[in-house]
Amino acid sequence: MKINTHYSELPTHYLFHDIDLRVKDYLTAHPDSKLLRIGVGDVSRPLPRVIVDAMQSAAEELAYSETFRGYGPENGYEWLQRCIIEHDFRPRGIDFHPDEIFISEGAGSDLGNLSDLFDRSNKVAILDPTYPAYVDANIMAGREITLIPCLKENEFVPDLPKEQVDIIYLCFPNNPTGAVLTREQLRLWVEYARNNHSVIIFDAAYEAYISSPDIPHSIYEIVGAKEVAIEVHSFSKSAGFTSVRCGYTVVPYETGLQAMWMRRQCTKYNGTSYISQRAALATYSPEGKEGIALNLNYYKETARMIHDELKSMGYEVYGGENAPYIWCHAPYGWDSWTFFDRLLHQCQIVSTPGAGFGQCGEGFVRFSAFSNRTDVIKSLQRIKEQI
Ligand SMILES: *Cc1c(COP(=O)(O)O)cnc(C)c1O
């Protein structure tokens, strides 16, 4: 047996481990302090009742022979595929065949697994800073990676690659910077991919946080994108499904990859839980939509509060307008970890150091609108008085 030695080339993402260690040290020295965690990337609001009811009745069906279900279709139930097309795409003038919509257990696994479709020799472009999964999956596969810097000089909007690349990962609204692409900016990427025979893997996990009318929600709003783009969606951040697990991936026939992905899923994935798919269906019901909108508005308001307050204190802040993340430049020339430590020691605040998302994240920390509102208000007061 020979192991896959590429695993030894993986960068050590000690980010959350390092945060935990520093927090633990702090708590050992100050056992009575109550920490305010305002950097976390997981949702916190409870699910709307109608979604929980849908899961309960789906589970109940499994208790009776008349309604019991075994394996479902590998790429998901058609009632969910059709509902997704009707609600997420047709209103934007986009249409798909249900077989182009692959229901998943969340975006995370598909973002990693899509790498199965491509040869090892492909050149991969990934933004820096980035959500770590794209880098890791391609290192595991032994591919060469080009990092595209996202800098404050251009509001964290990446320039097109200077050399030819084959696979491009884009995530907008962006985690961690909160940046978005305008229609025109996204059009340039689609054009690049068309001219270079590249494929774009578009991570739309934060699409629900877009408020500005001119920001595209889907890459398929750009003419010609169906030939060059795979789009990955998740109910995690939109509907609070980080524990429920459900998402979907769009692989248009025009990419020439739909049959391959179907084959891959039939072999390596046996379908998303029936209970999760019924929960996902309920997110599109009138009560589901209403409950989700309440949660999203709450997060959006928290984001605006963090952004506006920090800005009024003189901080250089980005994001937060069409994304749940606020990307804050460290003051006094501090690096990410110095700012993190000052926030922890002087304000009892736990943030997320930007350097953990890549070299270009150095000098920033990420704040999150998923945080408890009361903690956010207290945190902002402490930052104002103590940093
Ligand atoms: C949270 C997140 C996802 C969603 O992951 P799931 O596996 O669906 O929970 C995808 N992409 C990014 C960038 C994220 O931050």
PDB file of N, CA and C in Angstrom, residues 67-165:
ATOM      1  N   THR A  67     -45.996   4.410   4.116  1.00  0.00           N
ATOM      2  CA  THR A  67     -45.280   5.645   3.758  1.00  0.00           C
ATOM      3  C   THR A  67     -43.767   5.529   3.912  1.00  0.00           C
ATOM      4  N   PHE A  68     -43.308   4.336   4.296  1.00  0.00           N
ATOM      5  CA  PHE A  68     -41.868   4.141   4.459  1.00  0.00           C
ATOM      6  C   PHE A  68     -41.126   4.407   3.148  1.00  0.00           C
ATOM      7  N   ARG A  69     -39.905   4.909   3.240  1.00  0.00           N
ATOM      8  CA  ARG A  69     -39.066   5.109   2.058  1.00  0.00           C
ATOM      9  C   ARG A  69     -37.678   4.554   2.289  1.00  0.00           C
ATOM     10  N   GLY A  70     -37.122   3.996   1.267  1.00  0.00           N
ATOM     11  CA  GLY A  70     -35.721   3.559   1.304  1.00  0.00           C
ATOM     12  C   GLY A  70     -34.862   4.563   0.564  1.00  0.00           C
ATOM     13  N   TYR A  71     -33.904   4.074  -0.214  1.00  0.00           N
ATOM     14  CA  TYR A  71     -33.058   4.975  -0.999  1.00  0.00           C
ATOM     15  C   TYR A  71     -33.910   5.858  -1.891  1.00  0.00           C
ATOM     16  N   GLY A  72     -33.536   7.109  -2.000  1.00  0.00           N
ATOM     17  CA  GLY A  72     -34.181   8.001  -2.972  1.00  0.00           C
ATOM     18  C   GLY A  72     -33.297   8.092  -4.202  1.00  0.00           C
ATOM     19  N   PRO A  73     -33.706   8.908  -5.188  1.00  0.00           N
ATOM     20  CA  PRO A  73     -32.833   9.099  -6.352  1.00  0.00           C
ATOM     21  C   PRO A  73     -31.495   9.716  -5.900  1.00  0.00           C
ATOM     22  N   GLU A  74     -30.384   9.243  -6.495  1.00  0.00           N
ATOM     23  CA  GLU A  74     -29.059   9.726  -6.071  1.00  0.00           C
ATOM     24  C   GLU A  74     -28.927  11.240  -6.159  1.00  0.00           C
ATOM     25  N   ASN A  75     -29.548  11.836  -7.189  1.00  0.00           N
ATOM     26  CA  ASN A  75     -29.397  13.289  -7.346  1.00  0.00           C
ATOM     27  C   ASN A  75     -30.559  14.074  -6.742  1.00  0.00           C
ATOM     28  N   GLY A  76     -31.388  13.416  -5.949  1.00  0.00           N
ATOM     29  CA  GLY A  76     -32.430  14.130  -5.211  1.00  0.00           C
ATOM     30  C   GLY A  76     -33.827  13.882  -5.743  1.00  0.00           C
ATOM     31  N   TYR A  77     -34.830  14.199  -4.936  1.00  0.00           N
ATOM     32  CA  TYR A  77     -36.228  14.042  -5.345  1.00  0.00           C
ATOM     33  C   TYR A  77     -36.612  15.143  -6.329  1.00  0.00           C
ATOM     34  N   GLU A  78     -37.386  14.734  -7.331  1.00  0.00           N
ATOM     35  CA  GLU A  78     -37.746  15.697  -8.375  1.00  0.00           C
ATOM     36  C   GLU A  78     -38.574  16.855  -7.828  1.00  0.00           C
ATOM     37  N   TRP A  79     -39.391  16.578  -6.782  1.00  0.00           N
ATOM     38  CA  TRP A  79     -40.198  17.682  -6.244  1.00  0.00           C
ATOM     39  C   TRP A  79     -39.321  18.791  -5.683  1.00  0.00           C
ATOM     40  N   LEU A  80     -38.150  18.446  -5.165  1.00  0.00           N
ATOM     41  CA  LEU A  80     -37.246  19.478  -4.647  1.00  0.00           C
ATOM     42  C   LEU A  80     -36.490  20.154  -5.794  1.00  0.00           C
ATOM     43  N   GLN A  81     -36.037  19.365  -6.765  1.00  0.00           N
ATOM     44  CA  GLN A  81     -35.339  19.954  -7.921  1.00  0.00           C
ATOM     45  C   GLN A  81     -36.236  20.972  -8.624  1.00  0.00           C
ATOM     46  N   ARG A  82     -37.521  20.587  -8.841  1.00  0.00           N
ATOM     47  CA  ARG A  82     -38.444  21.484  -9.546  1.00  0.00           C
ATOM     48  C   ARG A  82     -38.719  22.749  -8.739  1.00  0.00           C
ATOM     49  N   CYS A  83     -38.835  22.574  -7.421  1.00  0.00           N
ATOM     50  CA  CYS A  83     -39.114  23.702  -6.544  1.00  0.00           C
ATOM     51  C   CYS A  83     -37.938  24.697  -6.567  1.00  0.00           C
ATOM     52  N   ILE A  84     -36.721  24.168  -6.574  1.00  0.00           N
ATOM     53  CA  ILE A  84     -35.510  25.013  -6.639  1.00  0.00           C
ATOM     54  C   ILE A  84     -35.489  25.810  -7.944  1.00  0.00           C
ATOM     55  N   ILE A  85     -35.756  25.128  -9.044  1.00  0.00           N
ATOM     56  CA  ILE A  85     -35.747  25.811 -10.350  1.00  0.00           C
ATOM     57  C   ILE A  85     -36.791  26.925 -10.360  1.00  0.00           C
ATOM     58  N   GLU A  86     -37.993  26.591  -9.843  1.00  0.00           N
ATOM     59  CA  GLU A  86     -39.095  27.543  -9.879  1.00  0.00           C
ATOM     60  C   GLU A  86     -38.820  28.780  -9.013  1.00  0.00           C
ATOM     61  N   HIS A  87     -38.196  28.578  -7.844  1.00  0.00           N
ATOM     62  CA  HIS A  87     -38.009  29.706  -6.920  1.00  0.00           C
ATOM     63  C   HIS A  87     -36.669  30.409  -7.046  1.00  0.00           C
ATOM     64  N   ASP A  88     -35.606  29.652  -7.309  1.00  0.00           N
ATOM     65  CA  ASP A  88     -34.259  30.259  -7.288  1.00  0.00           C
ATOM     66  C   ASP A  88     -33.796  30.719  -8.668  1.00  0.00           C
ATOM     67  N   PHE A  89     -34.382  30.170  -9.737  1.00  0.00           N
ATOM     68  CA  PHE A  89     -33.848  30.500 -11.067  1.00  0.00           C
ATOM     69  C   PHE A  89     -34.858  31.154 -12.010  1.00  0.00           C
ATOM     70  N   ARG A  90     -36.078  30.587 -12.134  1.00  0.00           N
ATOM     71  CA  ARG A  90     -37.018  31.149 -13.115  1.00  0.00           C
ATOM     72  C   ARG A  90     -37.280  32.635 -12.900  1.00  0.00           C
ATOM     73  N   PRO A  91     -37.426  33.111 -11.628  1.00  0.00           N
ATOM     74  CA  PRO A  91     -37.661  34.555 -11.452  1.00  0.00           C
ATOM     75  C   PRO A  91     -36.510  35.410 -11.989  1.00  0.00           C
ATOM     76  N   ARG A  92     -35.318  34.815 -12.166  1.00  0.00           N
ATOM     77  CA  ARG A  92     -34.182  35.564 -12.720  1.00  0.00           C
ATOM     78  C   ARG A  92     -33.989  35.262 -14.212  1.00  0.00           C
ATOM     79  N   GLY A  93     -35.003  34.635 -14.812  1.00  0.00           N
ATOM     80  CA  GLY A  93     -34.943  34.365 -16.246  1.00  0.00           C
ATOM     81  C   GLY A  93     -34.035  33.204 -16.621  1.00  0.00           C
ATOM     82  N   ILE A  94     -33.781  32.295 -15.658  1.00  0.00           N
ATOM     83  CA  ILE A  94     -32.893  31.157 -15.911  1.00  0.00           C
ATOM     84  C   ILE A  94     -33.731  29.882 -15.784  1.00  0.00           C
ATOM     85  N   ASP A  95     -33.493  28.905 -16.651  1.00  0.00           N
ATOM     86  CA  ASP A  95     -34.232  27.643 -16.543  1.00  0.00           C
ATOM     87  C   ASP A  95     -33.274  26.459 -16.629  1.00  0.00           C
ATOM     88  N   PHE A  96     -33.658  25.365 -15.964  1.00  0.00           N
ATOM     89  CA  PHE A  96     -32.858  24.139 -16.005  1.00  0.00           C
ATOM     90  C   PHE A  96     -33.778  22.944 -16.115  1.00  0.00           C
ATOM     91  N   HIS A  97     -33.224  21.829 -16.571  1.00  0.00           N
ATOM     92  CA  HIS A  97     -33.903  20.540 -16.463  1.00  0.00           C
ATOM     93  C   HIS A  97     -33.621  20.048 -15.041  1.00  0.00           C
ATOM     94  N   PRO A  98     -34.601  19.372 -14.390  1.00  0.00           N
ATOM     95  CA  PRO A  98     -34.347  18.892 -13.018  1.00  0.00           C
ATOM     96  C   PRO A  98     -33.059  18.078 -12.884  1.00  0.00           C
ATOM     97  N   ASP A  99     -32.661  17.352 -13.947  1.00  0.00           N
ATOM     98  CA  ASP A  99     -31.443  16.542 -13.864  1.00  0.00           C
ATOM     99  C   ASP A  99     -30.160  17.367 -13.785  1.00  0.00           C
ATOM    100  N   GLU A 100     -30.277  18.669 -14.016  1.00  0.00           N
ATOM    101  CA  GLU A 100     -29.095  19.528 -13.879  1.00  0.00           C
ATOM    102  C   GLU A 100     -28.926  20.014 -12.436  1.00  0.00           C
ATOM    103  N   ILE A 101     -29.921  19.736 -11.592  1.00  0.00           N
ATOM    104  CA  ILE A 101     -29.874  20.156 -10.180  1.00  0.00           C
ATOM    105  C   ILE A 101     -29.579  18.914  -9.331  1.00  0.00           C
ATOM    106  N   PHE A 102     -28.453  18.895  -8.673  1.00  0.00           N
ATOM    107  CA  PHE A 102     -28.047  17.749  -7.846  1.00  0.00           C
ATOM    108  C   PHE A 102     -28.190  18.115  -6.378  1.00  0.00           C
ATOM    109  N   ILE A 103     -29.137  17.493  -5.700  1.00  0.00           N
ATOM    110  CA  ILE A 103     -29.327  17.770  -4.271  1.00  0.00           C
ATOM    111  C   ILE A 103     -28.168  17.124  -3.500  1.00  0.00           C
ATOM    112  N   SER A 104     -27.624  17.892  -2.564  1.00  0.00           N
ATOM    113  CA  SER A 104     -26.446  17.423  -1.826  1.00  0.00           C
ATOM    114  C   SER A 104     -26.687  17.470  -0.327  1.00  0.00           C
ATOM    115  N   GLU A 105     -25.697  16.998   0.400  1.00  0.00           N
ATOM    116  CA  GLU A 105     -25.773  17.080   1.863  1.00  0.00           C
ATOM    117  C   GLU A 105     -25.131  18.385   2.355  1.00  0.00           C
ATOM    118  N   GLY A 106     -25.001  19.344   1.461  1.00  0.00           N
ATOM    119  CA  GLY A 106     -24.383  20.625   1.782  1.00  0.00           C
ATOM    120  C   GLY A 106     -23.298  20.937   0.776  1.00  0.00           C
ATOM    121  N   ALA A 107     -22.879  22.191   0.747  1.00  0.00           N
ATOM    122  CA  ALA A 107     -21.920  22.629  -0.265  1.00  0.00           C
ATOM    123  C   ALA A 107     -20.523  22.069  -0.018  1.00  0.00           C
ATOM    124  N   GLY A 108     -20.178  21.907   1.256  1.00  0.00           N
ATOM    125  CA  GLY A 108     -18.811  21.515   1.616  1.00  0.00           C
ATOM    126  C   GLY A 108     -18.331  20.287   0.879  1.00  0.00           C
ATOM    127  N   SER A 109     -19.116  19.207   0.890  1.00  0.00           N
ATOM    128  CA  SER A 109     -18.662  17.971   0.254  1.00  0.00           C
ATOM    129  C   SER A 109     -18.562  18.126  -1.260  1.00  0.00           C
ATOM    130  N   ASP A 110     -19.539  18.770  -1.898  1.00  0.00           N
ATOM    131  CA  ASP A 110     -19.476  18.921  -3.351  1.00  0.00           C
ATOM    132  C   ASP A 110     -18.293  19.791  -3.762  1.00  0.00           C
ATOM    133  N   LEU A 111     -18.029  20.858  -3.017  1.00  0.00           N
ATOM    134  CA  LEU A 111     -16.894  21.734  -3.347  1.00  0.00           C
ATOM    135  C   LEU A 111     -15.593  20.942  -3.348  1.00  0.00           C
ATOM    136  N   GLY A 112     -15.493  19.957  -2.468  1.00  0.00           N
ATOM    137  CA  GLY A 112     -14.328  19.091  -2.462  1.00  0.00           C
ATOM    138  C   GLY A 112     -14.406  18.037  -3.550  1.00  0.00           C
ATOM    139  N   ASN A 113     -15.572  17.416  -3.686  1.00  0.00           N
ATOM    140  CA  ASN A 113     -15.702  16.258  -4.581  1.00  0.00           C
ATOM    141  C   ASN A 113     -15.678  16.594  -6.067  1.00  0.00           C
ATOM    142  N   LEU A 114     -16.085  17.815  -6.426  1.00  0.00           N
ATOM    143  CA  LEU A 114     -16.117  18.191  -7.847  1.00  0.00           C
ATOM    144  C   LEU A 114     -14.748  18.010  -8.495  1.00  0.00           C
ATOM    145  N   SER A 115     -13.728  18.096  -7.681  1.00  0.00           N
ATOM    146  CA  SER A 115     -12.355  17.907  -8.140  1.00  0.00           C
ATOM    147  C   SER A 115     -12.157  16.538  -8.816  1.00  0.00           C
ATOM    148  N   ASP A 116     -13.002  15.550  -8.481  1.00  0.00           N
ATOM    149  CA  ASP A 116     -12.973  14.216  -9.114  1.00  0.00           C
ATOM    150  C   ASP A 116     -13.157  14.271 -10.632  1.00  0.00           C
ATOM    151  N   LEU A 117     -13.822  15.314 -11.125  1.00  0.00           N
ATOM    152  CA  LEU A 117     -14.160  15.360 -12.547  1.00  0.00           C
ATOM    153  C   LEU A 117     -12.985  15.748 -13.434  1.00  0.00           C
ATOM    154  N   PHE A 118     -11.918  16.289 -12.819  1.00  0.00           N
ATOM    155  CA  PHE A 118     -10.883  16.908 -13.630  1.00  0.00           C
ATOM    156  C   PHE A 118      -9.532  16.218 -13.492  1.00  0.00           C
ATOM    157  N   ASP A 119      -8.812  16.249 -14.592  1.00  0.00           N
ATOM    158  CA  ASP A 119      -7.489  15.636 -14.621  1.00  0.00           C
ATOM    159  C   ASP A 119      -6.529  16.364 -13.684  1.00  0.00           C
ATOM    160  N   ARG A 120      -5.546  15.607 -13.227  1.00  0.00           N
ATOM    161  CA  ARG A 120      -4.551  16.146 -12.302  1.00  0.00           C
ATOM    162  C   ARG A 120      -3.743  17.285 -12.910  1.00  0.00           C
ATOM    163  N   SER A 121      -3.606  17.283 -14.231  1.00  0.00           N
ATOM    164  CA  SER A 121      -2.731  18.265 -14.883  1.00  0.00           C
ATOM    165  C   SER A 121      -3.338  19.665 -14.962  1.00  0.00           C
ATOM    166  N   ASN A 122      -4.625  19.795 -14.620  1.00  0.00           N
ATOM    167  CA  ASN A 122      -5.256  21.115 -14.726  1.00  0.00           C
ATOM    168  C   ASN A 122      -4.646  22.120 -13.768  1.00  0.00           C
ATOM    169  N   LYS A 123      -4.529  23.359 -14.241  1.00  0.00           N
ATOM    170  CA  LYS A 123      -4.081  24.454 -13.380  1.00  0.00           C
ATOM    171  C   LYS A 123      -5.301  25.073 -12.696  1.00  0.00           C
ATOM    172  N   VAL A 124      -5.159  25.266 -11.398  1.00  0.00           N
ATOM    173  CA  VAL A 124      -6.293  25.728 -10.597  1.00  0.00           C
ATOM    174  C   VAL A 124      -6.036  27.134 -10.065  1.00  0.00           C
ATOM    175  N   ALA A 125      -7.036  28.005 -10.165  1.00  0.00           N
ATOM    176  CA  ALA A 125      -6.914  29.354  -9.594  1.00  0.00           C
ATOM    177  C   ALA A 125      -7.866  29.502  -8.419  1.00  0.00           C
ATOM    178  N   ILE A 126      -7.328  29.973  -7.304  1.00  0.00           N
ATOM    179  CA  ILE A 126      -8.119  30.148  -6.080  1.00  0.00           C
ATOM    180  C   ILE A 126      -7.807  31.531  -5.506  1.00  0.00           C
ATOM    181  N   LEU A 127      -8.831  32.185  -4.984  1.00  0.00           N
ATOM    182  CA  LEU A 127      -8.645  33.532  -4.431  1.00  0.00           C
ATOM    183  C   LEU A 127      -7.915  33.461  -3.090  1.00  0.00           C
ATOM    184  N   ASP A 128      -7.182  34.522  -2.776  1.00  0.00           N
ATOM    185  CA  ASP A 128      -6.490  34.625  -1.493  1.00  0.00           C
ATOM    186  C   ASP A 128      -6.852  35.980  -0.892  1.00  0.00           C
ATOM    187  N   PRO A 129      -7.489  36.052   0.288  1.00  0.00           N
ATOM    188  CA  PRO A 129      -7.847  34.972   1.206  1.00  0.00           C
ATOM    189  C   PRO A 129      -8.995  34.109   0.686  1.00  0.00           C
ATOM    190  N   THR A 130      -9.127  32.914   1.264  1.00  0.00           N
ATOM    191  CA  THR A 130     -10.160  31.982   0.825  1.00  0.00           C
ATOM    192  C   THR A 130     -10.663  31.060   1.932  1.00  0.00           C
ATOM    193  N   TYR A 131     -11.858  30.566   1.707  1.00  0.00           N
ATOM    194  CA  TYR A 131     -12.400  29.424   2.437  1.00  0.00           C
ATOM    195  C   TYR A 131     -11.467  28.249   2.095  1.00  0.00           C
ATOM    196  N   PRO A 132     -10.963  27.515   3.075  1.00  0.00           N
ATOM    197  CA  PRO A 132      -9.855  26.575   2.839  1.00  0.00           C
ATOM    198  C   PRO A 132     -10.171  25.326   1.995  1.00  0.00           C
ATOM    199  N   ALA A 133     -11.448  24.951   1.867  1.00  0.00           N
ATOM    200  CA  ALA A 133     -11.786  23.663   1.238  1.00  0.00           C
ATOM    201  C   ALA A 133     -11.296  23.547  -0.208  1.00  0.00           C
ATOM    202  N   TYR A 134     -11.330  24.650  -0.978  1.00  0.00           N
ATOM    203  CA  TYR A 134     -10.937  24.565  -2.400  1.00  0.00           C
ATOM    204  C   TYR A 134      -9.462  24.220  -2.519  1.00  0.00           C
ATOM    205  N   VAL A 135      -8.645  24.850  -1.682  1.00  0.00           N
ATOM    206  CA  VAL A 135      -7.207  24.610  -1.721  1.00  0.00           C
ATOM    207  C   VAL A 135      -6.931  23.151  -1.350  1.00  0.00           C
ATOM    208  N   ASP A 136      -7.496  22.724  -0.242  1.00  0.00           N
ATOM    209  CA  ASP A 136      -7.219  21.379   0.268  1.00  0.00           C
ATOM    210  C   ASP A 136      -7.598  20.296  -0.738  1.00  0.00           C
ATOM    211  N   ALA A 137      -8.786  20.401  -1.320  1.00  0.00           N
ATOM    212  CA  ALA A 137      -9.247  19.359  -2.247  1.00  0.00           C
ATOM    213  C   ALA A 137      -8.289  19.224  -3.428  1.00  0.00           C
ATOM    214  N   ASN A 138      -7.771  20.348  -3.902  1.00  0.00           N
ATOM    215  CA  ASN A 138      -6.890  20.293  -5.070  1.00  0.00           C
ATOM    216  C   ASN A 138      -5.473  19.876  -4.726  1.00  0.00           C
ATOM    217  N   ILE A 139      -5.035  20.163  -3.513  1.00  0.00           N
ATOM    218  CA  ILE A 139      -3.734  19.646  -3.080  1.00  0.00           C
ATOM    219  C   ILE A 139      -3.827  18.131  -2.925  1.00  0.00           C
ATOM    220  N   MET A 140      -4.910  17.645  -2.341  1.00  0.00           N
ATOM    221  CA  MET A 140      -5.117  16.200  -2.193  1.00  0.00           C
ATOM    222  C   MET A 140      -5.048  15.512  -3.550  1.00  0.00           C
ATOM    223  N   ALA A 141      -5.553  16.206  -4.583  1.00  0.00           N
ATOM    224  CA  ALA A 141      -5.549  15.626  -5.928  1.00  0.00           C
ATOM    225  C   ALA A 141      -4.215  15.852  -6.642  1.00  0.00           C
ATOM    226  N   GLY A 142      -3.301  16.571  -6.017  1.00  0.00           N
ATOM    227  CA  GLY A 142      -1.975  16.774  -6.593  1.00  0.00           C
ATOM    228  C   GLY A 142      -1.900  17.859  -7.651  1.00  0.00           C
ATOM    229  N   ARG A 143      -2.834  18.818  -7.615  1.00  0.00           N
ATOM    230  CA  ARG A 143      -2.843  19.856  -8.661  1.00  0.00           C
ATOM    231  C   ARG A 143      -2.036  21.096  -8.270  1.00  0.00           C
ATOM    232  N   GLU A 144      -1.605  21.780  -9.314  1.00  0.00           N
ATOM    233  CA  GLU A 144      -0.877  23.033  -9.132  1.00  0.00           C
ATOM    234  C   GLU A 144      -1.895  24.160  -8.904  1.00  0.00           C
ATOM    235  N   ILE A 145      -1.634  24.974  -7.883  1.00  0.00           N
ATOM    236  CA  ILE A 145      -2.592  26.029  -7.535  1.00  0.00           C
ATOM    237  C   ILE A 145      -1.967  27.404  -7.710  1.00  0.00           C
ATOM    238  N   THR A 146      -2.695  28.290  -8.381  1.00  0.00           N
ATOM    239  CA  THR A 146      -2.293  29.687  -8.477  1.00  0.00           C
ATOM    240  C   THR A 146      -3.215  30.480  -7.567  1.00  0.00           C
ATOM    241  N   LEU A 147      -2.633  31.262  -6.659  1.00  0.00           N
ATOM    242  CA  LEU A 147      -3.472  32.087  -5.780  1.00  0.00           C
ATOM    243  C   LEU A 147      -3.650  33.462  -6.413  1.00  0.00           C
ATOM    244  N   ILE A 148      -4.886  33.935  -6.404  1.00  0.00           N
ATOM    245  CA  ILE A 148      -5.161  35.265  -6.961  1.00  0.00           C
ATOM    246  C   ILE A 148      -5.423  36.213  -5.791  1.00  0.00           C
ATOM    247  N   PRO A 149      -4.551  37.196  -5.592  1.00  0.00           N
ATOM    248  CA  PRO A 149      -4.710  38.068  -4.432  1.00  0.00           C
ATOM    249  C   PRO A 149      -5.952  38.948  -4.518  1.00  0.00           C
ATOM    250  N   CYS A 150      -6.655  39.045  -3.398  1.00  0.00           N
ATOM    251  CA  CYS A 150      -7.779  39.976  -3.291  1.00  0.00           C
ATOM    252  C   CYS A 150      -7.360  41.027  -2.273  1.00  0.00           C
ATOM    253  N   LEU A 151      -7.162  42.248  -2.740  1.00  0.00           N
ATOM    254  CA  LEU A 151      -6.556  43.294  -1.909  1.00  0.00           C
ATOM    255  C   LEU A 151      -7.530  44.447  -1.698  1.00  0.00           C
ATOM    256  N   LYS A 152      -7.250  45.206  -0.634  1.00  0.00           N
ATOM    257  CA  LYS A 152      -8.158  46.311  -0.342  1.00  0.00           C
ATOM    258  C   LYS A 152      -8.118  47.381  -1.427  1.00  0.00           C
ATOM    259  N   GLU A 153      -6.963  47.466  -2.151  1.00  0.00           N
ATOM    260  CA  GLU A 153      -6.828  48.458  -3.220  1.00  0.00           C
ATOM    261  C   GLU A 153      -7.951  48.317  -4.260  1.00  0.00           C
ATOM    262  N   ASN A 154      -8.373  47.063  -4.509  1.00  0.00           N
ATOM    263  CA  ASN A 154      -9.516  46.904  -5.425  1.00  0.00           C
ATOM    264  C   ASN A 154     -10.722  46.269  -4.730  1.00  0.00           C
ATOM    265  N   GLU A 155     -10.918  46.681  -3.448  1.00  0.00           N
ATOM    266  CA  GLU A 155     -12.104  46.250  -2.695  1.00  0.00           C
ATOM    267  C   GLU A 155     -12.264  44.734  -2.683  1.00  0.00           C
ATOM    268  N   PHE A 156     -11.145  44.014  -2.704  1.00  0.00           N
ATOM    269  CA  PHE A 156     -11.136  42.550  -2.625  1.00  0.00           C
ATOM    270  C   PHE A 156     -11.776  41.873  -3.829  1.00  0.00           C
ATOM    271  N   VAL A 157     -11.841  42.617  -4.931  1.00  0.00           N
ATOM    272  CA  VAL A 157     -12.284  42.030  -6.197  1.00  0.00           C
ATOM    273  C   VAL A 157     -11.034  41.575  -6.947  1.00  0.00           C
ATOM    274  N   PRO A 158     -10.949  40.279  -7.286  1.00  0.00           N
ATOM    275  CA  PRO A 158      -9.724  39.764  -7.902  1.00  0.00           C
ATOM    276  C   PRO A 158      -9.562  40.212  -9.348  1.00  0.00           C
ATOM    277  N   ASP A 159      -8.306  40.386  -9.768  1.00  0.00           N
ATOM    278  CA  ASP A 159      -8.013  40.590 -11.190  1.00  0.00           C
ATOM    279  C   ASP A 159      -8.088  39.241 -11.891  1.00  0.00           C
ATOM    280  N   LEU A 160      -8.307  39.261 -13.198  1.00  0.00           N
ATOM    281  CA  LEU A 160      -8.295  38.015 -13.971  1.00  0.00           C
ATOM    282  C   LEU A 160      -6.891  37.411 -13.923  1.00  0.00           C
ATOM    283  N   PRO A 161      -6.770  36.076 -14.022  1.00  0.00           N
ATOM    284  CA  PRO A 161      -5.442  35.448 -13.970  1.00  0.00           C
ATOM    285  C   PRO A 161      -4.574  35.945 -15.129  1.00  0.00           C
ATOM    286  N   LYS A 162      -3.285  36.103 -14.854  1.00  0.00           N
ATOM    287  CA  LYS A 162      -2.371  36.586 -15.903  1.00  0.00           C
ATOM    288  C   LYS A 162      -1.996  35.439 -16.831  1.00  0.00           C
ATOM    289  N   GLU A 163      -1.862  34.222 -16.262  1.00  0.00           N
ATOM    290  CA  GLU A 163      -1.575  33.072 -17.121  1.00  0.00           C
ATOM    291  C   GLU A 163      -2.861  32.250 -17.300  1.00  0.00           C
ATOM    292  N   GLN A 164      -2.782  31.282 -18.204  1.00  0.00           N
ATOM    293  CA  GLN A 164      -3.953  30.449 -18.478  1.00  0.00           C
ATOM    294  C   GLN A 164      -4.196  29.511 -17.302  1.00  0.00           C
ATOM    295  N   VAL A 165      -5.438  29.467 -16.800  1.00  0.00           N
ATOM    296  CA  VAL A 165      -5.801  28.492 -15.768  1.00  0.00           C
ATOM    297  C   VAL A 165      -7.023  27.718 -16.249  1.00  0.00           C
TER     298      VAL A 165
END
